[in-house]
mmCIF file of C-alpha atoms and ligand atoms in Angstrom:
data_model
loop_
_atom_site.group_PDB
_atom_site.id
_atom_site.type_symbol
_atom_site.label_atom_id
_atom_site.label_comp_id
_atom_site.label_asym_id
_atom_site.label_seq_id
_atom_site.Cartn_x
_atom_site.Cartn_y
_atom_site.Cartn_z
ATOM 1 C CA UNK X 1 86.803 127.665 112.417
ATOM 2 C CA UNK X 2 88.315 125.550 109.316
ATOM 3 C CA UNK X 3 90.594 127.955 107.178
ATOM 4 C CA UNK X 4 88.646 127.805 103.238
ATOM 5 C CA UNK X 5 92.137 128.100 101.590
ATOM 6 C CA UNK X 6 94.692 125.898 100.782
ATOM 7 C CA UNK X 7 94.978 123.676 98.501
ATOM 8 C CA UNK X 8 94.359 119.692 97.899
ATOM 9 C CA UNK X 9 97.755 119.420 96.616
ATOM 10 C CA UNK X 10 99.746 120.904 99.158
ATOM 11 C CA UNK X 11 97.296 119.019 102.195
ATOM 12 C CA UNK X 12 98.526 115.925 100.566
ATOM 13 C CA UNK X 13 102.277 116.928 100.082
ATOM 14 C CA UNK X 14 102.252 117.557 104.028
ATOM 15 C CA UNK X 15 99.878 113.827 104.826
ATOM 16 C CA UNK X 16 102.193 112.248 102.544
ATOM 17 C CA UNK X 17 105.547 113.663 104.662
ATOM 18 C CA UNK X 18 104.179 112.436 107.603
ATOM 19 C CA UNK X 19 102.686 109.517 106.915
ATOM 20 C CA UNK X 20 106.493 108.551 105.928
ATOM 21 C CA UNK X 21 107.250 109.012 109.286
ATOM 22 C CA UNK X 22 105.566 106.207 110.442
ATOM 23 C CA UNK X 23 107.638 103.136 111.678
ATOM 24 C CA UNK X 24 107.360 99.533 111.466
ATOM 25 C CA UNK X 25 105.703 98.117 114.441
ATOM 26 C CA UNK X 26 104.544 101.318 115.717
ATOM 27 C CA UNK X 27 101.054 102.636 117.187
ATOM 28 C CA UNK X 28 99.852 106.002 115.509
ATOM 29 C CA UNK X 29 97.567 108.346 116.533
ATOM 30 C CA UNK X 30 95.271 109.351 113.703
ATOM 31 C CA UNK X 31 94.194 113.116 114.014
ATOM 32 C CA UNK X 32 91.143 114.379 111.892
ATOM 33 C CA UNK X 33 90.429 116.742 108.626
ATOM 34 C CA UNK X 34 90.784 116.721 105.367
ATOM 35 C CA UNK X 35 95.133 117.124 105.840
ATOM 36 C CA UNK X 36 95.366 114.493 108.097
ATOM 37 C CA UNK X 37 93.098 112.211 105.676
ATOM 38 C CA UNK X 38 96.187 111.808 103.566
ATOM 39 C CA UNK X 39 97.971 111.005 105.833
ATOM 40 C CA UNK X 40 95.575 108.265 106.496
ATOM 41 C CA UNK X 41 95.113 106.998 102.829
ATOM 42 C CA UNK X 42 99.260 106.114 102.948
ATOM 43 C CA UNK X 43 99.672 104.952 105.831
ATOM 44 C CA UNK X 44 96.889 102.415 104.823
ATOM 45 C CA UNK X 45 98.996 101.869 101.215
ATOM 46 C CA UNK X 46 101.887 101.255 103.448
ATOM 47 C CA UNK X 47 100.091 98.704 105.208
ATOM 48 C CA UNK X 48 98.649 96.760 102.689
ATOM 49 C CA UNK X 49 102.749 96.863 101.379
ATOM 50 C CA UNK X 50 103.570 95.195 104.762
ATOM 51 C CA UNK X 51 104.135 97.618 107.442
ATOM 52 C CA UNK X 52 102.892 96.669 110.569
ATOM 53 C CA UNK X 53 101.400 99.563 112.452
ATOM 54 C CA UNK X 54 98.283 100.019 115.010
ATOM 55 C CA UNK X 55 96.298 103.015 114.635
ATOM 56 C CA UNK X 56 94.443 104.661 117.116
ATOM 57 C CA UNK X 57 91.368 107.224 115.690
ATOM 58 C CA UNK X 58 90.605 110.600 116.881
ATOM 59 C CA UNK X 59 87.349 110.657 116.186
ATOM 60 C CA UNK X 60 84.252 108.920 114.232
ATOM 61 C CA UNK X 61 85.700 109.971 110.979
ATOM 62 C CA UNK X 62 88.873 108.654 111.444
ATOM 63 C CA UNK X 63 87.779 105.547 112.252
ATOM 64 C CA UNK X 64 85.952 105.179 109.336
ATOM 65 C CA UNK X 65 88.766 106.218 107.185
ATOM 66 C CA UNK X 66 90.965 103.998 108.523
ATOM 67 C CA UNK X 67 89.081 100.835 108.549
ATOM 68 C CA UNK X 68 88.384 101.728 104.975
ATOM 69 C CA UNK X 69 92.050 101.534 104.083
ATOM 70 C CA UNK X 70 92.899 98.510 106.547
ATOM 71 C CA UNK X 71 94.379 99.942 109.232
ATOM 72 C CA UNK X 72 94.564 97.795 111.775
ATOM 73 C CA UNK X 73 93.128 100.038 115.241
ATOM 74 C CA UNK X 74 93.831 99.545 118.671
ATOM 75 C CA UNK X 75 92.906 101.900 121.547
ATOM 76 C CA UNK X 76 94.668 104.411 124.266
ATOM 77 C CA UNK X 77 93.586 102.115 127.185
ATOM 78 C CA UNK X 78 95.693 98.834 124.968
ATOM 79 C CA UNK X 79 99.153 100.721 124.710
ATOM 80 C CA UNK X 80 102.067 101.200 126.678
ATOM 81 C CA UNK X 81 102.900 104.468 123.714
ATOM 82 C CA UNK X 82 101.828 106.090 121.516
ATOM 83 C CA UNK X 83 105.253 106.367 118.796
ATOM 84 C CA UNK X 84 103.794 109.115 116.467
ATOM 85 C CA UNK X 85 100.582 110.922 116.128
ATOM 86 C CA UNK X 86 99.600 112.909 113.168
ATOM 87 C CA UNK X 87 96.790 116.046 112.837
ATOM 88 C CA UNK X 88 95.602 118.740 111.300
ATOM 89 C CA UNK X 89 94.920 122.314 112.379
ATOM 90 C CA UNK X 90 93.196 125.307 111.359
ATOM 91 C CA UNK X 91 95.800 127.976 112.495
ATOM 92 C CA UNK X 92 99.191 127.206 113.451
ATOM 93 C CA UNK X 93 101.685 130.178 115.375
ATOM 94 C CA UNK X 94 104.624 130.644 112.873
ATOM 95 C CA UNK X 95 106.478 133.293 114.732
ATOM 96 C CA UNK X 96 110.237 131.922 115.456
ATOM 97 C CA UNK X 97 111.257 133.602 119.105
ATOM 98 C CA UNK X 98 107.923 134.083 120.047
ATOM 99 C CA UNK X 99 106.594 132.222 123.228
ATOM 100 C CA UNK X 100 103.926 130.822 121.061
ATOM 101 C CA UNK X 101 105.698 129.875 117.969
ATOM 102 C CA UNK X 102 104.369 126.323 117.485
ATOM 103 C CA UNK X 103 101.153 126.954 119.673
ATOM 104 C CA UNK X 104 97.515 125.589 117.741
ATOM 105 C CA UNK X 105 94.175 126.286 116.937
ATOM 106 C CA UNK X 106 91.838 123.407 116.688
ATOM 107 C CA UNK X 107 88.689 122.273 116.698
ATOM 108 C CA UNK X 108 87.325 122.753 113.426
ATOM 109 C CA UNK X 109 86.044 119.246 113.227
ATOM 110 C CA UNK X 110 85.137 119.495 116.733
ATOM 111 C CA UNK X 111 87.473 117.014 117.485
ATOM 112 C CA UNK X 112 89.638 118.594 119.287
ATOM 113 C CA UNK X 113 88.857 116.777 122.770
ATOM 114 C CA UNK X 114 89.961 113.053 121.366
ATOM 115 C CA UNK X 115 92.462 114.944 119.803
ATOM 116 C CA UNK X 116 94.038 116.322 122.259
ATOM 117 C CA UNK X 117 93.911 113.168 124.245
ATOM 118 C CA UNK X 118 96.093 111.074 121.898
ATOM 119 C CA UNK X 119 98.372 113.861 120.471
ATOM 120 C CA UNK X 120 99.158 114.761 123.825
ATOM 121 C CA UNK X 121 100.187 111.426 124.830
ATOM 122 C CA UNK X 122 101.955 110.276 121.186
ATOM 123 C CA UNK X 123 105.955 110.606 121.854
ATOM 124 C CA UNK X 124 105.989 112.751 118.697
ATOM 125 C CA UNK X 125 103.168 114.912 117.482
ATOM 126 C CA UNK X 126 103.705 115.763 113.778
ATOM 127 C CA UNK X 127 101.225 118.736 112.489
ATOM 128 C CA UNK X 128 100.326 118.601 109.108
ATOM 129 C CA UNK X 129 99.405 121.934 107.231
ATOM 130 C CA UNK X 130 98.969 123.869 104.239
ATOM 131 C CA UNK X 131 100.175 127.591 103.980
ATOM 132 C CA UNK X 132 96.799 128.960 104.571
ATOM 133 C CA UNK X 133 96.807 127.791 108.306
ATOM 134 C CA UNK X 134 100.363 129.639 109.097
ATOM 135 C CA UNK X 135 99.652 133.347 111.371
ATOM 136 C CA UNK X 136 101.620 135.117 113.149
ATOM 137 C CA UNK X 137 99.826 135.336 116.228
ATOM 138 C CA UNK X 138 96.077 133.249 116.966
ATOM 139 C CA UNK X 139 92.765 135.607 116.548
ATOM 140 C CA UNK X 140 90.262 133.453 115.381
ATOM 141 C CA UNK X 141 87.547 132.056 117.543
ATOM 142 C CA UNK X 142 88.517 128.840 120.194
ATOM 143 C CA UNK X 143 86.076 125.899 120.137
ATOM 144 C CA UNK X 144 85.181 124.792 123.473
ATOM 145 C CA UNK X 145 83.408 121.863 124.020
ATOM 146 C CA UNK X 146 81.200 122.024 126.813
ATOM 147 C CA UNK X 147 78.621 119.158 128.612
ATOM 148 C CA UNK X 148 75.658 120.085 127.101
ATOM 149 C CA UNK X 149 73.723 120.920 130.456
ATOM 150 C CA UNK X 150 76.884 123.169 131.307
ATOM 151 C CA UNK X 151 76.337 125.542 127.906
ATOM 152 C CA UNK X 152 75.131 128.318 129.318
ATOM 153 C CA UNK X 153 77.071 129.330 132.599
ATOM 154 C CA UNK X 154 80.362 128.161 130.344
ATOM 155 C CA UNK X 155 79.198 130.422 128.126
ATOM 156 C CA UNK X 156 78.740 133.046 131.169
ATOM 157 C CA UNK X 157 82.326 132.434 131.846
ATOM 158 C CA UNK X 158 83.520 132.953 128.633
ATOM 159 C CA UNK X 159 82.576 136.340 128.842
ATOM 160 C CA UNK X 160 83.794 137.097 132.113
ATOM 161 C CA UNK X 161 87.393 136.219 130.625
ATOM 162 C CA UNK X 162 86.176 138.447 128.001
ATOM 163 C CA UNK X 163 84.726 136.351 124.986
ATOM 164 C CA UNK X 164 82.295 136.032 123.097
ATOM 165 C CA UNK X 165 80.766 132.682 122.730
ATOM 166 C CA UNK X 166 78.047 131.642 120.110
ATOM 167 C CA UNK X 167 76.804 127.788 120.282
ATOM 168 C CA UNK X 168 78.041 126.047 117.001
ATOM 169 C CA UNK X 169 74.886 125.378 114.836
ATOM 170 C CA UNK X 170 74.669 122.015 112.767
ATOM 171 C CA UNK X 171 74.797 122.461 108.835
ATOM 172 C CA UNK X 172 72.144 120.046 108.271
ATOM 173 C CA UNK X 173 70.688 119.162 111.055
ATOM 174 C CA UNK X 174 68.310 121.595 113.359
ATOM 175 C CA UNK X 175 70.143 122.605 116.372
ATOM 176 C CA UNK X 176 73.539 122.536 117.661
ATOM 177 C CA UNK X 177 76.750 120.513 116.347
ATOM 178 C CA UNK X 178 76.922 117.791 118.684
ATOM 179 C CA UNK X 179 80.178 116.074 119.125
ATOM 180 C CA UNK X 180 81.718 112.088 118.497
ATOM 181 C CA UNK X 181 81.463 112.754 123.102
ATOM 182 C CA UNK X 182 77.655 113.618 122.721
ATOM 183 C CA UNK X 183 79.000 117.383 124.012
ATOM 184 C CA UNK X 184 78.140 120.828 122.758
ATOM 185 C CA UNK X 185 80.654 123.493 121.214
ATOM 186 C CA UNK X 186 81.191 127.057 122.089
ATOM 187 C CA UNK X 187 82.794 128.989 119.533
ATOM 188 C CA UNK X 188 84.700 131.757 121.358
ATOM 189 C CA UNK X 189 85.920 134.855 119.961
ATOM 190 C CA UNK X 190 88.681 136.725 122.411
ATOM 191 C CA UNK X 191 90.051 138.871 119.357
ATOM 192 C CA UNK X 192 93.470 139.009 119.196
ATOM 193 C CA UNK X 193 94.695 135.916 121.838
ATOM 194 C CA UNK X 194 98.292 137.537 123.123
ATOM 195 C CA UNK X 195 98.741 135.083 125.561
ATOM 196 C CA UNK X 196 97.227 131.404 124.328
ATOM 197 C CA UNK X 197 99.066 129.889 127.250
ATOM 198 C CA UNK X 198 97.264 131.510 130.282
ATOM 199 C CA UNK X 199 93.743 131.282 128.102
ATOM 200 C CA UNK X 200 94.236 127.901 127.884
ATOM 201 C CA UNK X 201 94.637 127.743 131.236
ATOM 202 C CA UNK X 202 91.727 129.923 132.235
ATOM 203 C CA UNK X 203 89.549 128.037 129.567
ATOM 204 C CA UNK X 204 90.340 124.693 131.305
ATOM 205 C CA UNK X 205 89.610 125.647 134.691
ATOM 206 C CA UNK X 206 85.686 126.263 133.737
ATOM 207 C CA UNK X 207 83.499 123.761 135.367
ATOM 208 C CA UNK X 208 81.804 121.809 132.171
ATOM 209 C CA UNK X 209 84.793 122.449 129.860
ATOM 210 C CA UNK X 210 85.908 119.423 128.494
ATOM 211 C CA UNK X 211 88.008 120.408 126.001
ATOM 212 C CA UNK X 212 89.163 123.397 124.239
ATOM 213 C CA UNK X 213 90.758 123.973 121.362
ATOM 214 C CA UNK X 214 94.474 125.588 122.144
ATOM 215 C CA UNK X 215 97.399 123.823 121.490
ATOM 216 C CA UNK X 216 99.995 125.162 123.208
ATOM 217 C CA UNK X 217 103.322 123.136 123.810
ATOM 218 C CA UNK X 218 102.151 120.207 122.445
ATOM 219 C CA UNK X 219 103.472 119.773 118.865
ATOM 220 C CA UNK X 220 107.364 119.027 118.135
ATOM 221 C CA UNK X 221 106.717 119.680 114.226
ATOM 222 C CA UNK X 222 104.668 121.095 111.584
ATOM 223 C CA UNK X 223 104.883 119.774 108.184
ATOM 224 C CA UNK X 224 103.719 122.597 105.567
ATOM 225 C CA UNK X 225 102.805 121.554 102.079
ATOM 226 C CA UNK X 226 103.692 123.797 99.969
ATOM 227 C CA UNK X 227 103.080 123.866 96.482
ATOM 228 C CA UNK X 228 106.107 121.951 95.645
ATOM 229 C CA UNK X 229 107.514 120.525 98.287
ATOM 230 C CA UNK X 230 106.907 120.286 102.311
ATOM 231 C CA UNK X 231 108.730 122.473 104.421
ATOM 232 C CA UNK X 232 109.959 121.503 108.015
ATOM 233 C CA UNK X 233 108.976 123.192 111.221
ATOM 234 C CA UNK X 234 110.678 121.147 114.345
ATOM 235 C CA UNK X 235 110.403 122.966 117.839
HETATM 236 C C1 5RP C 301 89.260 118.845 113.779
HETATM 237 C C2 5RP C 301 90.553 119.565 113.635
HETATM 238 C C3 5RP C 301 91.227 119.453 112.313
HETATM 239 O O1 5RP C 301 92.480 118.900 112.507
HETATM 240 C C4 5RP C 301 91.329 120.826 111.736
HETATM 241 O O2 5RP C 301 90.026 121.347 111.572
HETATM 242 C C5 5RP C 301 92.066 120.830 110.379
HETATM 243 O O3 5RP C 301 91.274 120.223 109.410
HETATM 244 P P1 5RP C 301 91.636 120.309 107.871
HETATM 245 O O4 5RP C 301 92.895 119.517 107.669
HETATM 246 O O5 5RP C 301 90.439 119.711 107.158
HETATM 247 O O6 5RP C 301 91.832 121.757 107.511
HETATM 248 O O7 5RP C 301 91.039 120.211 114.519
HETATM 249 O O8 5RP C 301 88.684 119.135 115.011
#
């Protein structure tokens, strides 16, 4: 679920970082959220200044964004690379020496399945964050998007690894959140995840997962605004 803290400010110290990261004739991945909007927003004043980048969206909202700001968008299936992608979170494993130091939860948004896709295959994955995602170990529930005619014996599954999965409703619509993939999400609380590695793993092995929403291995850095500066995670 999306952290309620943090502030504005520090979302768009940490977009801002990254978003400087971005190189001249380079494809970006574009993650989603409120962060990674900023992110967004300059690398579209960047562009209009000259740089040449493509962009490739993670989802319909980042698409949106960028056209708005003239980012010129390409797609995974055009590239040869993808130089730099940039995303958001909602709880990020700040625990130097631990095995999951760096490891994510996602899926907020819901997402995380496009997400995943591009971040995963971006040379550098740049996290962008405000304190309020930072824990020492991940405990909140894992979104896992599921084909919708698969809900129920996913959800089955869940529990036999020992969750507890509740079908994310839709805020103003009647019925469930249904994804930019036309999917459904399971929202699945394990308590206290010691080992986000081997859940992932379990997680992805279900029949009618598509996606879920742990991170683990995947990002080389997490920018953190702060409220006066950004500081530097690199792993
Ligand atoms: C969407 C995501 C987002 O990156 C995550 O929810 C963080 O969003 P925000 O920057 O608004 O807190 O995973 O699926």
């Amino acid at each position: 679920m999306k952290t309620q803290g943090g502030s504005d400010a520090a979302k768009r110290r940490a977009g801002r970082r990254a978003a400087a990261d971005v190189e001249d004739g380079s494809v970006v991945g574009l993650g989603t959220g409120s962060t990674t909007a900023h992110a967004i927003e300059a690398v579209g004043e960047a562009v209009a200044d000259g740089l040449d980048v493509r962009g490739i969206p993670t989802s319909f909202q980042s698409r949106r964004l960028a056209l708005a700001v003239g980012i010129p968008l390409t797609d995974l299936d055009a590239v040869d690379r993808i130089d730099l992608a940039i995303d958001g979170a909602d709880r990020v494993v700040d625990a130097p020496g631990a095995d999951a130091h760096g490891a994510l939860l996602k899926g907020g948004g819901a997402a995380h399945a496009r997400e995943k896709l591009v971040d995963a295959a971006a040379d550098r994955f740049v996290v962008v964050a405000d304190p309020s995602k930072l824990v020492d170990a991940l405990g909140a529930p894992v979104p896992v998007e599921v084909l919708p005619a698969a809900h129920t014996v996913v959800a089955d599954r869940v529990r036999d690894l020992g969750g507890d999965p509740e079908l994310r409703a839709a805020d103003r619509k009647d019925g469930p959140v249904v994804t930019d993939n036309g999917n459904l999400v399971l929202d699945c609380d394990f308590g206290s995840i010691d080992d986000p590695a081997a859940l992932a793993a379990d997680l992805s092995a279900i029949p009618g997962v598509l996606e879920h929403g742990l991170f683990v291995d995947l990002a080389d850095a997490t920018y953190v605004g702060t409220d006066d500066g950004v500081e530097v995670r690199e792993y």
